[in-house]
CSV table of N, CA and C in Angstrom, one decimal:
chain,number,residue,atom,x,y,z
A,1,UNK,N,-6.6,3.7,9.7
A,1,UNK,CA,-7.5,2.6,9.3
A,1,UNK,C,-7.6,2.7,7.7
A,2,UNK,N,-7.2,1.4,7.3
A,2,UNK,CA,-7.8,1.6,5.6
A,2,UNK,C,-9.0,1.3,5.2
A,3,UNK,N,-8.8,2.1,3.7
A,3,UNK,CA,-10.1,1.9,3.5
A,3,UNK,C,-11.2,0.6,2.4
A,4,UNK,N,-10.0,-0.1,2.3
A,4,UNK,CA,-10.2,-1.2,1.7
A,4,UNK,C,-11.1,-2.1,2.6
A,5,UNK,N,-11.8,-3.0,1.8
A,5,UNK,CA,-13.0,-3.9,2.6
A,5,UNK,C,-11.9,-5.2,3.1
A,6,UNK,N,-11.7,-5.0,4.3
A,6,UNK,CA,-10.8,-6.4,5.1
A,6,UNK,C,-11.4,-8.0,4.4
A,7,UNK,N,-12.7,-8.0,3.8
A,7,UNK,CA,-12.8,-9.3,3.0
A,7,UNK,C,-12.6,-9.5,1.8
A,8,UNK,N,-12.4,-8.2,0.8
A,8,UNK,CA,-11.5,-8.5,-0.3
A,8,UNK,C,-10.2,-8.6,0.2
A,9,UNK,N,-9.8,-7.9,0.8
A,9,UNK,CA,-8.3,-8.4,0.9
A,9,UNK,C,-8.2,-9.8,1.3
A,10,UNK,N,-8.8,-10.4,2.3
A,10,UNK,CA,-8.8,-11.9,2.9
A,10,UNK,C,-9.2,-12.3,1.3
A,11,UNK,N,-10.1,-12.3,0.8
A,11,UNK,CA,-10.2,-13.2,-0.6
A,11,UNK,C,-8.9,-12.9,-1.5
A,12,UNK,N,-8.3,-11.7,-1.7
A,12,UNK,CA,-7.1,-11.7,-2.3
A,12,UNK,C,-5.7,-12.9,-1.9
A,13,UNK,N,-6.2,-13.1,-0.3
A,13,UNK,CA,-5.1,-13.8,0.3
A,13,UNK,C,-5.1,-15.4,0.2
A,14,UNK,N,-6.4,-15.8,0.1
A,14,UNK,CA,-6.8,-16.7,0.6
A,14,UNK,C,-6.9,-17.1,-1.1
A,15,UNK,N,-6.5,-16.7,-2.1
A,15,UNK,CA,-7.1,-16.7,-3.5
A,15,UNK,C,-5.2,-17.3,-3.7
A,16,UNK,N,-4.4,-16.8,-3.2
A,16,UNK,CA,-2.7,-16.6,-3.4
A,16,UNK,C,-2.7,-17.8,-2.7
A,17,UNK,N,-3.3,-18.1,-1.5
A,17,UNK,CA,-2.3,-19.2,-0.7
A,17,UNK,C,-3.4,-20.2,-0.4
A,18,UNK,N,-4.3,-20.1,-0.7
A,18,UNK,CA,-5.3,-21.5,-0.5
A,18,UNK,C,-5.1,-21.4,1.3
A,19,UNK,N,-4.6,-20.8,1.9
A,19,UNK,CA,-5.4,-21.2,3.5
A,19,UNK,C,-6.1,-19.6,4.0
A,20,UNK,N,-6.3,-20.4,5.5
A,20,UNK,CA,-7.1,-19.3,6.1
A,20,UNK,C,-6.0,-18.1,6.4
A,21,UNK,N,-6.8,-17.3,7.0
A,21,UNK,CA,-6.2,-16.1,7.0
A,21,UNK,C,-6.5,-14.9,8.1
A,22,UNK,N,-5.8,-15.0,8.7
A,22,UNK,CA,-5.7,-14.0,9.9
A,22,UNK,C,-6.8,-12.9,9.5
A,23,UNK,N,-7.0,-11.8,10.7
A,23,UNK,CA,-8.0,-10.6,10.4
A,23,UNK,C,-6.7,-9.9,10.4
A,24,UNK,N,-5.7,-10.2,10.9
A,24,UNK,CA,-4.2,-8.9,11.1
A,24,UNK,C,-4.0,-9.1,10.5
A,25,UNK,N,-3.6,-10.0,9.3
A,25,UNK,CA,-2.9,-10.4,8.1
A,25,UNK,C,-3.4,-9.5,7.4
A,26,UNK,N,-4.8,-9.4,7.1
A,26,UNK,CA,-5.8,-9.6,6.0
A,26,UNK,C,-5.3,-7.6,6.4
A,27,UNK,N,-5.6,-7.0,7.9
A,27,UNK,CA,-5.5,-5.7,8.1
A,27,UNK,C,-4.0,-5.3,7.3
A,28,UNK,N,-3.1,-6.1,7.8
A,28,UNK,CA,-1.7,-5.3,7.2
A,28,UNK,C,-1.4,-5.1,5.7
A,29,UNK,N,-2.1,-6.4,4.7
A,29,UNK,CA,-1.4,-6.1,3.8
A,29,UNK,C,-2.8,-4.8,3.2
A,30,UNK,N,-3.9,-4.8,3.6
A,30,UNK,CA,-4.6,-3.5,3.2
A,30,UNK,C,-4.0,-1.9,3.6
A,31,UNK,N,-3.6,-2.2,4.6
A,31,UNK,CA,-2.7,-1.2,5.0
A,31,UNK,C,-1.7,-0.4,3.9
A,32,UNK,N,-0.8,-2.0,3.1
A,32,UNK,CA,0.2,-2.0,2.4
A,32,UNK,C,0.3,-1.7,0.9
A,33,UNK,N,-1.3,-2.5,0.8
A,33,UNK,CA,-2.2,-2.1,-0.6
A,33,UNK,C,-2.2,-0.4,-0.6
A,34,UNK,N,-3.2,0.0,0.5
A,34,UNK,CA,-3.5,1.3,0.4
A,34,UNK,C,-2.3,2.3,0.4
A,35,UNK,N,-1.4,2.1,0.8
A,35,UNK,CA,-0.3,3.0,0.6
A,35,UNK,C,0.3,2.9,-0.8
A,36,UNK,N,0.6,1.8,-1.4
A,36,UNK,CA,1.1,1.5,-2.8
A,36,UNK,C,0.0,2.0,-3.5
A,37,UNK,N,-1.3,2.5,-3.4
A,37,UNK,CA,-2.4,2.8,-4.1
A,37,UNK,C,-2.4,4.3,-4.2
A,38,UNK,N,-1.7,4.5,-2.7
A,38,UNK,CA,-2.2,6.0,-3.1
A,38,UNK,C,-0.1,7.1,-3.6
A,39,UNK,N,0.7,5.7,-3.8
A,39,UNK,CA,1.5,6.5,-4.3
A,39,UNK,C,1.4,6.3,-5.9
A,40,UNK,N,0.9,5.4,-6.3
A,40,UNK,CA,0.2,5.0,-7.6
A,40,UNK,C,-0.8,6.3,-8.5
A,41,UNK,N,-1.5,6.6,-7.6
A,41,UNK,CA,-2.5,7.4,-7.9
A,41,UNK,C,-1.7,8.8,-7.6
A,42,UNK,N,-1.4,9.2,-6.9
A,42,UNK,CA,-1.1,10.4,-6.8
A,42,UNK,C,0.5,10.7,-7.9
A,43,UNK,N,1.3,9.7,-8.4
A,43,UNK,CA,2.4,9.6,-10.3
A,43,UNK,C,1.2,9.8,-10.9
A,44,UNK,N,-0.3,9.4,-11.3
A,44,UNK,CA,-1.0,9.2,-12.2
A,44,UNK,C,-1.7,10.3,-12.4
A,45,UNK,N,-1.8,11.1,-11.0
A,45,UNK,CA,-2.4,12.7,-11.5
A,45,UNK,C,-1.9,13.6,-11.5
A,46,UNK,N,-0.2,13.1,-11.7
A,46,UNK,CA,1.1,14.4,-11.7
A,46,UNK,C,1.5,13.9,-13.5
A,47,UNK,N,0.7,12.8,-14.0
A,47,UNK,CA,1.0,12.4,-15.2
A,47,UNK,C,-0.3,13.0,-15.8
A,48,UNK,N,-1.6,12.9,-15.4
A,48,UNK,CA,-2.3,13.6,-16.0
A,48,UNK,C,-2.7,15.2,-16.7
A,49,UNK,N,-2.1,15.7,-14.7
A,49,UNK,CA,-2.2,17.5,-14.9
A,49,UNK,C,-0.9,18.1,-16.0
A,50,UNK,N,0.1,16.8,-16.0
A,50,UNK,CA,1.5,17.4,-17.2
A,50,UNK,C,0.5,17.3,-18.6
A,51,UNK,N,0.0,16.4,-18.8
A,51,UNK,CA,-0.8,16.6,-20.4
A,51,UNK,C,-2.3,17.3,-20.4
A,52,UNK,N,-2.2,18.1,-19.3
A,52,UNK,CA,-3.1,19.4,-19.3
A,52,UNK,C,-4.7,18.6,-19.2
A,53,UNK,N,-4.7,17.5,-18.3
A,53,UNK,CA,-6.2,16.7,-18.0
A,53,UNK,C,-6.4,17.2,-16.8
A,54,UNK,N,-7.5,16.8,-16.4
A,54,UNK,CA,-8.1,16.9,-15.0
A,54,UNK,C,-9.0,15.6,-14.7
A,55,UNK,N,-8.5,14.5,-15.6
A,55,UNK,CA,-9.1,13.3,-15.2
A,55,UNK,C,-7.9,12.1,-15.1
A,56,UNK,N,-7.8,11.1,-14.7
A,56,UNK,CA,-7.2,10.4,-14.3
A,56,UNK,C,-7.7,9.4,-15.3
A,57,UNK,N,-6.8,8.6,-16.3
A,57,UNK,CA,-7.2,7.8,-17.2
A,57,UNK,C,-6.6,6.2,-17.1
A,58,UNK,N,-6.4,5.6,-17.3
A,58,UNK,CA,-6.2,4.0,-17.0
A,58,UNK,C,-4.8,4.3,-17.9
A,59,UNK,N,-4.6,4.9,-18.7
A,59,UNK,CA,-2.9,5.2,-19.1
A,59,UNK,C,-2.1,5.4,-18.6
A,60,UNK,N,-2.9,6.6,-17.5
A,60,UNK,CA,-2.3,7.0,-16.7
A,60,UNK,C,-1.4,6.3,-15.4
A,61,UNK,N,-2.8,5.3,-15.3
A,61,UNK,CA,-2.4,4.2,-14.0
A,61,UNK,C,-1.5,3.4,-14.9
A,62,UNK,N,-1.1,2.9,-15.6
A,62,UNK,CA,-0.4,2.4,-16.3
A,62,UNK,C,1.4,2.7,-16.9
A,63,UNK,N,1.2,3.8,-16.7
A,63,UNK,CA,2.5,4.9,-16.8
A,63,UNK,C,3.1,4.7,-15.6
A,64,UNK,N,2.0,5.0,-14.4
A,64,UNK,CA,3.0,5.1,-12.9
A,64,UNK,C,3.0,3.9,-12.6
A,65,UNK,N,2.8,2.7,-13.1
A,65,UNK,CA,3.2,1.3,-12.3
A,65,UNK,C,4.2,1.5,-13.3
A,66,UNK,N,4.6,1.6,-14.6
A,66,UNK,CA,6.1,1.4,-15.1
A,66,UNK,C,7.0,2.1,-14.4
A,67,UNK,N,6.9,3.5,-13.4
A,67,UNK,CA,7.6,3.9,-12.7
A,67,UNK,C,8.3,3.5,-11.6
C-alpha cells in the first residue's frame, strides 16, 4: 500500500488531463510515484553521507534527479 494520499494523486491526475479519474488509476500511479521517490531519496542520502552529512538537503534531491 502507498503512502501517498490517493487524492493528491487524483488531483495530480485530474490537474494533467482535465477528466475524472479512476480510484485504480489514481492507486497505480501512487504506487509508481512512491517507488521513483524512494529511489530518488535513497541517490540523495548516498549523495549526502559522501559529503560527510546526515541530512538530506534539496541539492541533494536535485543531484539524484540528474542521475
Amino acid at each position: 500500500m502507498s503512502e501517498l494520499p490517493l487524492a493528491a494523486v487524483d488531483r495530480i491526475i485530474r490537474k494533467a488531463s482535465g477528466i475524472r479519474v479512476s480510484e485504480g488509476a489514481a492507486k497505480e500511479l501512487s504506487l509508481y510515484l512512491e517507488e521513483v521517490g524512494m529511489k530518488v531519496s535513497q541517490e540523495a542520502s548516498t549523495l549526502a553521507k559522501h559529503a560527510g552529512r546526515k541530512t538530506v538537503t534539496d541539492e541533494d534531491i536535485r543531484l539524484a534527479l540528474k542521475k
